[in-house]
Amino acid sequence: MIRKGTAADIDNILKITKACATYMIAKNIFQWNEFYPSKTPFLNDVNRGELYVLEIENEIIGCVTISTFMDEEYIPISWLTPNKNNIYIHRLAIHPKQQGKGFARKLMEFAEDYAQKNNYQSVRLDTFSKNKRNQKFYELRGYKKLGDIYFPKQSEYPFHCYELVL
């Protein structure tokens, strides 16, 4: 079941994202670290009503943020659609023990359905340039890679920006 996330869910979500960071680091993917993701972005997501969690048998196994807020890092990207009426995907995470079972796909389908039902023009996101698995995941869903941005506190390597026009 996918539902809105609450402040009470954040400690469980942080356990998931830390497990994901450890899993990625073990594969030499330095996408998440001790600085990100942290509690503050998730609290902001809850306060804006943009955090969603995926529960299986009353246990949170994943999360996603579906936001209308465009980060300033995205400004230089030549998006396929105008910078209005877009959805931004952030902090998609599935606990490593639950990965490979279609749960990330389920969260993305939920986000894309949400965008379509609410008449947004596109879904935008970024993914780490060294995370080939994520890039393939989004490209197989029809997302187009448009350019690179940097998050210096996360990595010296770029993050690729993607957009799916609805």
mmCIF file of C-alpha atoms in Angstrom, residues 15-158:
data_model
loop_
_atom_site.group_PDB
_atom_site.id
_atom_site.type_symbol
_atom_site.label_atom_id
_atom_site.label_comp_id
_atom_site.label_asym_id
_atom_site.label_seq_id
_atom_site.Cartn_x
_atom_site.Cartn_y
_atom_site.Cartn_z
ATOM 1 C CA LYS A 15 16.963 3.504 8.397
ATOM 2 C CA ILE A 16 16.005 2.560 4.839
ATOM 3 C CA THR A 17 18.017 5.370 3.231
ATOM 4 C CA LYS A 18 21.059 4.584 5.395
ATOM 5 C CA ALA A 19 20.799 0.912 4.370
ATOM 6 C CA CYS A 20 20.564 2.045 0.742
ATOM 7 C CA ALA A 21 23.622 4.297 1.153
ATOM 8 C CA THR A 22 25.627 1.438 2.682
ATOM 9 C CA TYR A 23 24.503 -0.898 -0.114
ATOM 10 C CA MET A 24 25.465 1.605 -2.834
ATOM 11 C CA ILE A 25 28.815 2.454 -1.234
ATOM 12 C CA ALA A 26 29.638 -1.260 -1.162
ATOM 13 C CA LYS A 27 29.128 -1.169 -4.955
ATOM 14 C CA ASN A 28 31.335 1.957 -5.310
ATOM 15 C CA ILE A 29 28.313 4.190 -5.899
ATOM 16 C CA PHE A 30 28.841 7.230 -3.695
ATOM 17 C CA GLN A 31 25.427 8.790 -4.266
ATOM 18 C CA TRP A 32 24.241 9.150 -0.671
ATOM 19 C CA ASN A 33 26.399 9.822 2.371
ATOM 20 C CA GLU A 34 26.309 11.080 5.972
ATOM 21 C CA PHE A 35 24.953 14.449 4.767
ATOM 22 C CA TYR A 36 22.196 13.249 2.476
ATOM 23 C CA PRO A 37 19.477 12.274 2.795
ATOM 24 C CA SER A 38 18.925 13.644 6.270
ATOM 25 C CA LYS A 39 15.916 14.215 8.488
ATOM 26 C CA THR A 40 15.336 17.828 7.406
ATOM 27 C CA PRO A 41 14.393 17.172 3.759
ATOM 28 C CA PHE A 42 11.967 14.449 4.845
ATOM 29 C CA LEU A 43 10.376 16.785 7.425
ATOM 30 C CA ASN A 44 9.994 19.406 4.698
ATOM 31 C CA ASP A 45 8.431 16.761 2.434
ATOM 32 C CA VAL A 46 5.911 15.841 5.155
ATOM 33 C CA ASN A 47 5.075 19.490 5.848
ATOM 34 C CA ARG A 48 4.388 20.053 2.133
ATOM 35 C CA GLY A 49 2.360 16.817 1.872
ATOM 36 C CA GLU A 50 4.808 15.407 -0.694
ATOM 37 C CA LEU A 51 6.232 12.322 1.038
ATOM 38 C CA TYR A 52 4.806 8.895 0.218
ATOM 39 C CA VAL A 53 5.694 5.540 1.738
ATOM 40 C CA LEU A 54 5.264 2.005 0.489
ATOM 41 C CA GLU A 55 4.129 -0.435 3.165
ATOM 42 C CA ILE A 56 4.024 -4.208 2.957
ATOM 43 C CA GLU A 57 2.321 -5.963 5.874
ATOM 44 C CA ASN A 58 2.455 -2.745 7.954
ATOM 45 C CA GLU A 59 6.213 -2.338 7.408
ATOM 46 C CA ILE A 60 7.615 0.612 5.466
ATOM 47 C CA ILE A 61 9.969 -0.729 2.799
ATOM 48 C CA GLY A 62 10.286 2.331 0.575
ATOM 49 C CA CYS A 63 9.547 5.975 -0.007
ATOM 50 C CA VAL A 64 9.378 8.671 -2.659
ATOM 51 C CA THR A 65 8.899 12.424 -2.682
ATOM 52 C CA ILE A 66 6.556 13.810 -5.337
ATOM 53 C CA SER A 67 7.121 17.564 -5.346
ATOM 54 C CA THR A 68 6.079 20.617 -7.326
ATOM 55 C CA PHE A 69 9.136 22.531 -6.066
ATOM 56 C CA MET A 70 11.975 22.993 -8.563
ATOM 57 C CA ASP A 71 15.424 23.033 -6.947
ATOM 58 C CA GLU A 72 17.644 25.905 -8.074
ATOM 59 C CA GLU A 73 20.220 23.389 -9.321
ATOM 60 C CA TYR A 74 17.702 22.452 -12.041
ATOM 61 C CA ILE A 75 17.492 25.987 -13.508
ATOM 62 C CA PRO A 76 20.303 25.593 -16.115
ATOM 63 C CA ILE A 77 18.786 22.424 -17.615
ATOM 64 C CA SER A 78 17.075 22.775 -21.007
ATOM 65 C CA TRP A 79 13.908 20.902 -20.083
ATOM 66 C CA LEU A 80 11.546 19.545 -22.725
ATOM 67 C CA THR A 81 8.577 21.448 -21.254
ATOM 68 C CA PRO A 82 8.241 24.945 -19.715
ATOM 69 C CA ASN A 83 9.180 25.338 -16.031
ATOM 70 C CA LYS A 84 5.607 25.327 -14.799
ATOM 71 C CA ASN A 85 3.193 22.573 -13.927
ATOM 72 C CA ASN A 86 5.849 19.866 -13.446
ATOM 73 C CA ILE A 87 6.397 17.150 -10.843
ATOM 74 C CA TYR A 88 9.833 16.421 -9.361
ATOM 75 C CA ILE A 89 10.789 13.011 -7.972
ATOM 76 C CA HIS A 90 13.246 12.948 -5.072
ATOM 77 C CA ARG A 91 14.557 10.483 -2.505
ATOM 78 C CA LEU A 92 13.168 7.316 -4.086
ATOM 79 C CA ALA A 93 14.376 4.472 -1.881
ATOM 80 C CA ILE A 94 13.604 0.785 -1.448
ATOM 81 C CA HIS A 95 15.259 -1.153 1.375
ATOM 82 C CA PRO A 96 18.068 -3.256 -0.166
ATOM 83 C CA LYS A 97 16.473 -6.476 1.115
ATOM 84 C CA GLN A 98 13.357 -5.625 -0.914
ATOM 85 C CA GLN A 99 15.060 -4.441 -4.106
ATOM 86 C CA GLY A 100 14.597 -6.312 -7.370
ATOM 87 C CA LYS A 101 10.950 -7.122 -6.634
ATOM 88 C CA GLY A 102 9.301 -4.306 -8.623
ATOM 89 C CA PHE A 103 8.674 -1.956 -5.691
ATOM 90 C CA ALA A 104 10.565 1.001 -7.212
ATOM 91 C CA ARG A 105 8.515 0.506 -10.371
ATOM 92 C CA LYS A 106 5.362 0.550 -8.251
ATOM 93 C CA LEU A 107 6.356 3.878 -6.645
ATOM 94 C CA MET A 108 7.221 5.391 -10.034
ATOM 95 C CA GLU A 109 3.917 4.219 -11.521
ATOM 96 C CA PHE A 110 2.165 5.840 -8.573
ATOM 97 C CA ALA A 111 4.056 9.130 -9.133
ATOM 98 C CA GLU A 112 3.427 9.134 -12.883
ATOM 99 C CA ASP A 113 -0.272 8.313 -12.398
ATOM 100 C CA TYR A 114 -0.489 11.116 -9.825
ATOM 101 C CA ALA A 115 1.074 13.536 -12.321
ATOM 102 C CA GLN A 116 -1.304 12.495 -15.112
ATOM 103 C CA LYS A 117 -4.437 12.624 -12.937
ATOM 104 C CA ASN A 118 -3.478 16.116 -11.767
ATOM 105 C CA ASN A 119 -2.700 17.384 -15.282
ATOM 106 C CA TYR A 120 1.022 17.994 -14.859
ATOM 107 C CA GLN A 121 2.988 18.286 -18.113
ATOM 108 C CA SER A 122 5.962 16.192 -17.090
ATOM 109 C CA VAL A 123 7.830 14.267 -14.427
ATOM 110 C CA ARG A 124 11.405 15.375 -13.744
ATOM 111 C CA LEU A 125 14.177 13.837 -11.663
ATOM 112 C CA ASP A 126 17.889 13.404 -11.314
ATOM 113 C CA THR A 127 20.009 10.346 -10.738
ATOM 114 C CA PHE A 128 23.679 9.863 -9.989
ATOM 115 C CA SER A 129 25.940 9.551 -13.036
ATOM 116 C CA LYS A 130 27.733 6.553 -11.502
ATOM 117 C CA ASN A 131 24.490 4.681 -10.792
ATOM 118 C CA LYS A 132 24.005 2.861 -14.104
ATOM 119 C CA ARG A 133 21.210 0.687 -12.686
ATOM 120 C CA ASN A 134 19.067 3.769 -11.928
ATOM 121 C CA GLN A 135 19.813 5.317 -15.320
ATOM 122 C CA LYS A 136 18.659 2.167 -17.098
ATOM 123 C CA PHE A 137 15.548 2.013 -14.865
ATOM 124 C CA TYR A 138 14.459 5.541 -15.841
ATOM 125 C CA GLU A 139 15.423 5.238 -19.502
ATOM 126 C CA LEU A 140 13.369 2.039 -19.857
ATOM 127 C CA ARG A 141 10.413 4.014 -18.439
ATOM 128 C CA GLY A 142 10.783 6.547 -21.281
ATOM 129 C CA TYR A 143 12.661 9.301 -19.443
ATOM 130 C CA LYS A 144 15.023 11.421 -21.577
ATOM 131 C CA LYS A 145 18.440 12.452 -20.241
ATOM 132 C CA LEU A 146 18.844 16.207 -20.684
ATOM 133 C CA GLY A 147 21.930 17.412 -18.837
ATOM 134 C CA ASP A 148 23.976 17.350 -15.672
ATOM 135 C CA ILE A 149 23.879 19.129 -12.325
ATOM 136 C CA TYR A 150 26.118 18.946 -9.258
ATOM 137 C CA PHE A 151 25.470 18.521 -5.554
ATOM 138 C CA PRO A 152 28.946 19.178 -4.067
ATOM 139 C CA LYS A 153 28.031 17.901 -0.575
ATOM 140 C CA GLN A 154 27.063 14.569 -2.127
ATOM 141 C CA SER A 155 29.674 13.952 -4.806
ATOM 142 C CA GLU A 156 32.262 15.431 -7.126
ATOM 143 C CA TYR A 157 30.498 13.560 -9.947
ATOM 144 C CA PRO A 158 27.428 14.917 -11.739
#
